[in-house]
XYZ file of C-alpha atoms in Angstrom:
568
model
C -5.688 102.674 -26.890
C -8.391 105.509 -26.782
C -9.841 106.666 -23.352
C -12.976 107.221 -23.623
C -14.775 110.692 -23.090
C -17.884 112.109 -23.198
C -18.299 115.872 -24.292
C -21.514 118.225 -24.428
C -20.769 118.789 -27.899
C -23.974 117.304 -29.991
C -21.897 116.676 -32.917
C -21.568 113.398 -35.739
C -18.812 112.904 -37.907
C -21.494 111.675 -40.834
C -18.388 111.104 -43.279
C -15.925 109.412 -42.722
C -13.456 107.481 -45.034
C -11.804 103.735 -43.774
C -9.523 101.606 -45.819
C -12.671 100.130 -47.767
C -11.669 103.429 -50.061
C -8.814 101.615 -51.180
C -6.383 104.250 -52.044
C -8.347 106.386 -50.012
C -8.409 105.560 -46.547
C -5.972 104.288 -44.174
C -8.041 103.054 -41.596
C -10.685 99.289 -40.331
C -13.871 100.289 -39.835
C -13.582 98.839 -36.292
C -10.747 101.585 -35.377
C -13.065 103.928 -36.936
C -16.034 102.482 -34.606
C -13.218 102.206 -32.338
C -12.128 105.738 -31.731
C -15.164 106.799 -32.397
C -16.337 105.556 -29.456
C -13.695 107.007 -27.221
C -14.038 110.417 -28.505
C -17.542 110.743 -27.114
C -19.671 110.708 -30.195
C -22.862 108.526 -30.144
C -23.156 108.336 -33.718
C -20.902 107.849 -36.850
C -21.735 107.884 -40.775
C -19.172 105.920 -42.806
C -19.080 106.665 -46.338
C -16.669 104.901 -49.068
C -15.535 105.934 -51.964
C -18.228 103.663 -54.397
C -18.007 101.188 -51.653
C -20.079 99.593 -48.873
C -17.841 96.595 -48.705
C -16.969 98.084 -44.364
C -19.829 98.498 -43.225
C -21.259 95.028 -42.409
C -17.964 94.914 -40.535
C -18.370 98.836 -39.077
C -21.472 97.427 -37.598
C -20.421 95.313 -36.001
C -17.834 96.467 -34.499
C -20.343 100.014 -34.132
C -22.147 97.921 -32.058
C -19.727 96.788 -29.476
C -18.715 100.265 -29.234
C -22.426 101.353 -27.657
C -22.096 103.706 -31.428
C -24.782 104.487 -33.243
C -23.686 103.302 -37.400
C -24.370 105.631 -40.018
C -24.017 103.584 -43.427
C -23.670 105.663 -46.763
C -21.287 106.513 -49.899
C -19.339 108.354 -52.158
C -20.172 108.629 -54.773
C -19.319 110.569 -58.584
C -22.344 112.521 -59.892
C -21.496 113.903 -63.758
C -17.984 113.467 -62.607
C -18.047 115.002 -58.888
C -17.654 114.312 -55.860
C -20.996 113.529 -53.762
C -22.180 112.156 -50.649
C -25.075 110.058 -49.794
C -26.568 108.387 -46.889
C -29.054 105.625 -46.203
C -32.049 106.649 -43.927
C -34.613 103.793 -44.570
C -34.203 99.942 -46.144
C -35.574 101.725 -49.362
C -33.094 103.915 -49.254
C -29.807 100.983 -48.727
C -31.323 99.790 -51.189
C -31.133 102.023 -53.411
C -27.145 103.259 -52.388
C -26.571 99.691 -53.682
C -28.005 99.855 -56.580
C -25.906 102.967 -57.147
C -22.948 101.696 -55.970
C -23.720 98.356 -58.637
C -24.018 100.510 -61.584
C -21.047 102.940 -60.505
C -19.493 100.161 -60.218
C -20.823 97.727 -63.168
C -22.896 99.475 -65.092
C -25.815 97.695 -66.646
C -26.371 94.017 -65.166
C -29.309 92.338 -67.058
C -28.232 91.172 -70.002
C -24.552 91.329 -69.253
C -21.766 89.459 -70.324
C -17.870 88.385 -69.625
C -16.527 91.912 -69.914
C -18.644 94.070 -70.913
C -17.988 97.102 -68.682
C -14.626 96.401 -67.768
C -13.819 100.160 -68.339
C -15.675 101.075 -65.254
C -12.927 99.235 -62.998
C -11.389 102.152 -61.384
C -13.379 104.683 -62.748
C -16.501 104.503 -60.999
C -19.412 106.939 -61.560
C -23.101 107.325 -62.544
C -24.562 110.085 -64.393
C -27.752 112.951 -63.023
C -30.158 110.288 -64.993
C -28.885 107.538 -62.391
C -29.054 108.762 -59.552
C -32.864 110.198 -59.850
C -34.037 107.008 -60.881
C -32.885 106.431 -57.004
C -32.862 109.170 -55.290
C -35.820 107.512 -52.519
C -35.172 107.425 -48.855
C -31.929 109.152 -49.068
C -29.678 111.592 -47.686
C -27.622 113.639 -50.297
C -24.568 116.102 -49.244
C -23.360 117.708 -51.335
C -20.220 117.063 -51.334
C -16.264 118.586 -50.859
C -14.789 121.322 -52.313
C -13.749 119.043 -55.097
C -18.018 118.685 -55.537
C -20.373 120.585 -58.364
C -21.752 123.213 -56.492
C -18.245 124.292 -54.091
C -16.562 123.811 -57.646
C -19.131 126.412 -59.365
C -19.114 128.821 -56.112
C -14.943 128.873 -55.902
C -15.078 130.070 -59.570
C -17.250 132.309 -58.290
C -19.882 130.708 -60.443
C -22.979 132.129 -58.173
C -25.878 132.036 -60.196
C -25.268 129.085 -61.954
C -24.156 127.039 -58.309
C -27.614 128.401 -57.521
C -29.590 126.909 -60.239
C -27.208 122.993 -59.083
C -28.745 123.849 -55.888
C -31.984 124.302 -57.005
C -32.119 121.396 -59.039
C -30.311 118.922 -56.054
C -33.861 120.407 -53.912
C -36.274 119.501 -56.180
C -34.720 115.798 -56.132
C -34.043 115.337 -52.708
C -36.787 118.015 -50.769
C -35.475 117.923 -47.107
C -33.618 116.000 -47.826
C -30.828 118.074 -48.409
C -27.480 119.610 -46.655
C -24.816 121.776 -48.147
C -21.533 120.499 -47.208
C -19.102 122.222 -45.783
C -15.879 121.559 -44.709
C -13.084 122.713 -43.140
C -9.003 121.994 -43.133
C -7.543 125.139 -42.249
C -5.336 124.998 -45.185
C -6.229 129.080 -46.435
C -8.253 131.877 -46.904
C -9.197 130.146 -49.564
C -11.181 127.553 -48.358
C -11.927 129.619 -45.567
C -13.941 132.323 -48.168
C -15.275 129.001 -49.999
C -17.151 127.890 -46.582
C -18.193 131.438 -46.036
C -20.122 130.573 -50.192
C -21.529 127.750 -49.037
C -23.091 128.626 -45.870
C -24.647 132.225 -47.599
C -25.993 129.564 -50.927
C -28.118 127.208 -49.288
C -29.256 130.200 -46.374
C -30.066 132.148 -49.868
C -31.961 129.729 -51.113
C -33.540 128.250 -48.215
C -31.564 125.285 -48.061
C -29.879 123.128 -44.603
C -25.555 122.874 -44.514
C -24.143 120.347 -42.100
C -19.994 120.630 -40.857
C -18.647 117.332 -42.347
C -14.866 116.179 -41.739
C -14.257 113.428 -44.141
C -11.345 112.384 -41.940
C -9.180 109.182 -44.009
C -7.581 108.751 -41.101
C -7.116 108.750 -36.711
C -3.846 109.704 -35.448
C -0.532 110.358 -36.975
C 0.574 106.401 -38.018
C -2.147 106.120 -40.175
C -2.084 109.352 -41.202
C 0.813 108.280 -42.450
C 0.035 105.571 -44.540
C -3.210 107.605 -45.961
C -0.169 109.557 -47.680
C 1.497 106.549 -48.617
C -1.084 105.578 -50.224
C -2.132 108.202 -51.826
C 1.412 108.781 -53.292
C 1.527 105.414 -55.020
C -1.928 105.461 -56.319
C -0.257 108.449 -58.485
C 2.677 106.125 -58.739
C 4.926 108.694 -57.019
C 6.665 108.442 -54.132
C 5.444 110.550 -50.905
C 8.214 113.124 -51.942
C 7.365 113.523 -55.055
C 3.699 113.928 -54.305
C 4.518 116.031 -51.247
C 5.595 118.368 -54.002
C 3.206 118.419 -56.762
C 0.065 119.061 -53.802
C -0.863 115.432 -54.733
C -0.939 115.174 -51.081
C -3.726 116.834 -48.079
C -1.137 120.043 -47.454
C -1.796 118.827 -43.943
C -2.492 116.765 -40.537
C -6.570 118.141 -40.700
C -8.522 115.421 -42.573
C -8.237 113.293 -39.360
C -10.923 111.746 -37.251
C -11.908 115.278 -34.611
C -13.590 115.526 -31.322
C -16.907 117.089 -30.948
C -14.936 119.474 -28.821
C -12.567 119.674 -31.319
C -15.153 120.862 -34.616
C -17.638 122.917 -31.903
C -13.801 125.541 -31.247
C -13.496 125.003 -35.269
C -16.980 126.090 -35.695
C -17.810 128.363 -32.950
C -20.251 131.079 -33.819
C -21.415 128.711 -36.607
C -23.086 125.871 -34.552
C -25.901 125.415 -36.837
C -23.489 123.644 -39.040
C -23.124 120.782 -36.338
C -26.372 119.925 -34.912
C -27.552 119.559 -37.779
C -25.067 116.797 -38.191
C -27.253 115.294 -35.432
C -30.073 115.818 -36.744
C -29.226 114.163 -40.230
C -28.128 111.106 -37.893
C -31.209 110.445 -35.660
C -33.053 110.286 -39.229
C -30.909 107.658 -40.727
C -31.574 104.158 -39.885
C -30.334 100.602 -40.826
C -29.854 97.230 -39.743
C -27.691 94.644 -41.087
C -30.448 92.417 -42.088
C -31.366 94.411 -45.104
C -27.695 93.995 -46.030
C -29.969 90.220 -46.626
C -31.590 89.417 -50.052
C -34.063 87.132 -50.399
C -33.855 83.747 -51.116
C -33.437 83.068 -54.960
C -36.635 81.035 -56.305
C -36.814 77.601 -57.180
C -39.505 77.235 -60.127
C -41.172 74.575 -59.129
C -44.217 72.550 -59.999
C -47.679 74.329 -60.149
C -49.775 74.019 -56.597
C -46.276 72.939 -54.834
C -44.585 75.643 -52.443
C -40.373 74.742 -51.513
C -41.256 72.805 -49.441
C -43.178 70.259 -50.280
C -41.561 70.459 -53.568
C -38.857 69.500 -51.617
C -40.494 66.899 -49.690
C -41.270 65.103 -53.135
C -37.582 64.768 -54.801
C -35.895 63.897 -51.196
C -38.340 61.007 -50.834
C -37.902 59.486 -55.318
C -34.003 60.248 -53.937
C -34.460 58.220 -50.796
C -36.203 55.535 -53.033
C -33.524 55.722 -55.131
C -30.754 54.885 -52.582
C -32.923 52.508 -50.110
C -35.635 51.257 -51.672
C -38.776 52.024 -49.827
C -37.634 53.859 -46.341
C -37.682 51.874 -43.220
C -39.122 53.789 -40.310
C -35.658 55.016 -38.414
C -34.882 56.603 -42.372
C -38.367 58.201 -42.323
C -38.385 59.452 -39.428
C -34.303 61.532 -40.061
C -36.195 62.728 -43.446
C -38.821 64.048 -41.774
C -36.874 65.951 -39.349
C -34.280 67.722 -41.363
C -37.045 68.720 -43.826
C -38.867 70.281 -40.544
C -36.160 72.177 -39.446
C -35.209 72.984 -43.105
C -38.757 74.634 -43.604
C -39.114 76.137 -40.672
C -35.893 77.832 -41.383
C -37.017 78.722 -44.213
C -33.825 77.109 -46.465
C -36.290 74.970 -48.617
C -35.458 77.162 -51.617
C -31.538 76.286 -49.998
C -31.491 72.575 -51.143
C -33.779 72.578 -54.652
C -31.042 75.351 -55.638
C -28.203 72.413 -54.688
C -30.121 70.195 -55.946
C -30.826 71.112 -59.026
C -27.312 72.273 -59.994
C -26.001 68.603 -58.779
C -28.722 67.476 -61.126
C -27.100 69.491 -64.153
C -23.332 68.636 -63.191
C -24.455 64.693 -63.329
C -26.284 65.364 -66.882
C -23.365 66.321 -68.340
C -21.689 63.532 -66.476
C -19.112 66.034 -64.492
C -18.057 64.896 -61.512
C -20.240 66.787 -58.493
C -19.963 65.774 -55.033
C -21.027 67.421 -51.862
C -18.296 68.190 -49.343
C -18.370 68.486 -45.289
C -20.675 69.022 -42.456
C -23.463 68.418 -45.663
C -22.516 64.857 -45.563
C -24.502 64.419 -42.142
C -27.684 65.078 -44.568
C -29.999 62.459 -45.018
C -31.581 65.390 -47.299
C -28.463 65.647 -49.025
C -27.746 62.330 -49.439
C -31.386 61.790 -51.051
C -30.920 64.414 -53.593
C -27.377 63.477 -54.565
C -25.177 65.979 -53.615
C -23.715 64.416 -50.890
C -22.086 60.013 -51.423
C -22.069 59.913 -47.882
C -24.881 57.934 -46.174
C -26.023 59.202 -42.524
C -27.860 57.362 -42.229
C -26.560 54.087 -41.586
C -23.132 55.714 -40.589
C -25.642 57.059 -37.796
C -23.698 61.301 -38.375
C -25.779 63.881 -36.540
C -27.496 66.391 -38.412
C -27.466 69.070 -35.895
C -23.873 69.296 -36.407
C -24.451 70.687 -40.264
C -28.116 72.382 -39.504
C -29.439 73.302 -36.103
C -32.628 74.899 -34.718
C -30.386 76.015 -31.375
C -27.345 77.090 -33.173
C -29.347 78.907 -36.742
C -32.257 80.873 -35.943
C -32.485 81.618 -40.100
C -31.473 84.973 -39.693
C -27.560 85.346 -38.476
C -26.282 81.916 -39.734
C -26.746 80.145 -43.035
C -26.116 76.462 -44.206
C -23.154 75.478 -45.901
C -22.611 73.515 -48.736
C -19.506 73.129 -50.610
C -19.652 71.128 -53.738
C -16.295 69.922 -56.257
C -16.314 69.627 -59.182
C -13.934 68.631 -61.427
C -12.357 71.501 -62.475
C -11.579 71.660 -65.778
C -14.998 71.453 -66.218
C -16.268 73.699 -63.078
C -16.935 77.022 -65.840
C -20.257 75.316 -67.668
C -21.408 74.752 -63.410
C -21.109 78.439 -63.477
C -22.579 79.355 -66.499
C -25.607 77.295 -65.718
C -26.267 79.435 -61.982
C -25.898 82.589 -64.447
C -27.834 81.506 -66.818
C -30.415 80.043 -64.836
C -30.869 82.568 -62.348
C -30.041 86.100 -64.614
C -26.472 87.916 -63.728
C -28.337 90.800 -62.630
C -29.696 88.309 -59.787
C -26.016 86.360 -59.562
C -22.395 86.756 -58.845
C -19.386 85.879 -56.367
C -19.101 86.550 -53.104
C -15.357 88.158 -52.296
C -12.116 87.728 -50.292
C -11.117 91.222 -48.544
C -6.975 90.279 -48.357
C -5.156 92.333 -45.861
C -1.304 93.585 -46.009
C 0.814 91.018 -45.048
C 4.523 92.349 -43.982
C 6.158 91.819 -47.772
C 3.026 94.071 -49.376
C 3.268 96.884 -46.251
C 7.424 96.439 -46.099
C 7.473 97.034 -50.628
C 4.640 100.210 -50.272
C 6.613 101.734 -46.944
C 10.051 101.457 -49.225
C 8.151 102.388 -52.566
C 7.065 105.420 -50.952
C 9.855 106.296 -49.428
C 12.299 105.876 -52.139
C 14.547 103.312 -50.977
C 16.065 101.624 -53.930
C 14.101 98.154 -55.409
C 16.737 95.508 -55.125
C 16.986 95.877 -51.367
C 12.975 95.962 -51.429
C 13.354 92.135 -53.485
C 15.686 91.483 -50.987
C 14.680 92.270 -47.878
C 10.774 91.427 -48.526
C 10.758 87.801 -50.076
C 12.223 86.700 -46.317
C 9.202 88.317 -44.197
C 6.486 85.841 -45.784
C 5.528 84.320 -42.317
C 5.098 87.036 -41.153
C 2.154 90.103 -40.503
C 3.429 94.544 -41.066
C 3.770 94.607 -37.508
C 5.900 91.849 -36.712
C 7.582 92.675 -39.596
C 8.323 96.216 -39.040
C 10.003 94.945 -35.821
C 12.303 91.922 -37.264
C 13.172 94.345 -39.991
C 14.727 96.804 -37.913
C 16.394 94.292 -35.659
C 17.074 91.467 -38.016
C 17.312 92.162 -41.702
C 18.627 95.895 -41.761
C 21.326 95.087 -40.461
C 22.041 91.885 -42.119
C 21.191 93.918 -45.616
C 22.910 97.426 -45.342
C 19.267 99.111 -44.867
C 19.199 102.178 -42.129
C 16.468 102.236 -40.018
C 18.111 104.837 -37.043
C 17.394 108.304 -39.518
C 14.562 109.869 -40.374
C 13.342 108.229 -43.179
C 14.136 104.656 -41.858
C 12.118 105.749 -38.070
C 9.769 106.728 -41.168
C 9.205 103.146 -43.228
C 8.997 101.091 -40.119
C 5.939 102.737 -38.660
C 4.439 103.135 -42.074
C 4.551 99.294 -42.168
C 3.861 98.660 -38.713
C 0.701 100.901 -39.571
C -0.199 98.258 -42.495
C -1.481 95.932 -39.485
C -4.795 94.664 -39.929
C -5.864 96.914 -43.156
C -7.344 95.469 -46.189
C -5.543 96.010 -48.953
C -7.239 94.688 -52.000
C -9.852 92.457 -53.109
C -9.869 88.224 -54.536
C -12.366 86.544 -55.926
C -13.611 83.836 -53.894
C -12.926 80.006 -55.204
C -16.770 79.258 -55.736
C -19.148 80.828 -53.099
C -22.371 82.242 -55.427
C -24.381 84.223 -53.928
C -27.927 84.215 -55.779
C -31.351 86.653 -55.012
C -34.965 86.636 -56.085
C -34.119 90.036 -56.494
C -31.951 91.871 -58.418
C -28.302 91.388 -55.785
C -27.008 94.848 -56.514
C -29.546 96.324 -54.318
C -28.312 94.545 -51.079
C -25.006 93.529 -51.449
C -22.993 95.230 -54.394
C -21.785 94.633 -57.321
C -17.908 95.145 -58.938
C -16.124 93.770 -62.245
C -12.676 91.645 -61.439
C -9.473 92.264 -63.448
C -10.319 89.191 -64.955
C -13.515 90.620 -66.256
C -15.977 88.553 -64.024
C -18.873 90.149 -61.272
C -17.900 90.387 -57.622
C -20.297 91.047 -54.463
C -17.842 93.568 -51.968
C -18.785 91.852 -49.254
C -16.413 88.797 -48.183
C -17.726 85.304 -47.251
C -17.257 86.435 -43.624
C -19.589 88.923 -43.790
C -21.924 87.048 -45.253
C -21.402 84.479 -42.672
C -21.841 87.115 -40.102
C -25.551 88.172 -41.653
C -27.028 84.313 -41.997
C -26.686 84.609 -45.763
C -26.267 81.702 -48.138
C -23.076 81.137 -49.982
C -23.619 78.587 -53.015
C -20.419 77.266 -52.533
C -19.672 75.460 -56.741
C -15.790 74.602 -56.172
C -13.084 73.285 -58.938
C -11.161 70.629 -57.202
C -8.729 68.468 -59.846
C -8.330 65.280 -58.820
C -11.863 64.837 -59.993
C -10.112 65.779 -63.636
């Protein structure tokens, strides 16, 4: 548990990494925000590796902690890492577009499996960065960044030339990034050279620390993830220099950074200046609703009204006063909340399915809507049964921004792909993607990864992990130590055993991977990747980097087209 301490030192960490730098970050976005607030930070920057998937969770927790979020990303530009922070909404949209390009390539005219080779190796070119550089503050990267690498190789003129290229693109929205992790004289010499090249070329420089964890336990998790990413155990990874050489890649307090950079405080002050110039609002994540192609002379709501009354006459004949009153009430709510287009999209997709004799039917609280019933999305008469529309959509509960209507449409499993292809074809691949599910570590995964990293035999790992399926990592670690280890002859009392159990518990709540949602489409009238970065799945599809719960938190409607075996 952290105790909040307030320091007078003005420093902002602009370059924190969370577990959404999959394999290169060992702490949740919420834990980062909590630790930063306890350490006395007023702002914190999050720059995960080619990933914006943690920013909703990070921002929500930052608000609770009275912490100002700075949203950014680390990207490989022509093979070298650099960091980019959103200053404006345009800058955030450009970050999204750059992450999408790094992860999925060009989506215009995309076909399944195209650019799949980018998976696991995201990167952009300088030309791609130049196309989407507005509204972004650039940091030149760590020791492996292009400018730092040139200086480390003593190519001073080339480094100055490279910096001039960055200055020409970003102007005053650029800072030379300088880090110090107490790894020896070479790192200190590089820091001095970076400050010198910045000063000689009239460019600002900024201190960052690039943390990956917040305490000893999360550092152990980072070492495990790093070793496994290189297909090694921890001892081999340490011997081959794969792991960080010390524990200095921890989130430092402002006071600790002040001591470290005494005499060079301008780099600390620059971090605060940059943070205060960067802005972010969760509404920037929300893409504009897809434009439904309505006939001339119609708006979304007038065309929706026409289709609803057409359907009403099919359902009931000429609707009576009670039915008409209910329809008008619902249309009023839908229109005021701006969701007419949402209902038209769902109506169109269901109409397509029915035209192909594909069984499709809405379920859940949408059955409370007379509008959905008239559009043949649902099959239950809510007027006759006296169902309450507000259970589905309410102006009291919904402000049109933080909650969206939710309609689940079940489609016969064997023909669901036909409906998905129709939606992709109608709205274009660059404007449509399926949301993801962020899967967190469970006890079996945490146990297996910890055992592998510490070099335990596979048969023992298999035997014990099978008995952990009902546990989370923390209580699973206690169960292993107290029950399963004695039963299977696993010694958890020596140094290796204690470290393994501690590491397993530290995987609690940690994101492990992304999976494809069973059918939640997100559609947009603008390129979707500008708002929600898109990446490839292992099956060659495209998904957005935001979990379905993130969409609910920021009020982004999902178009749920779900496969149901019973309908087949």
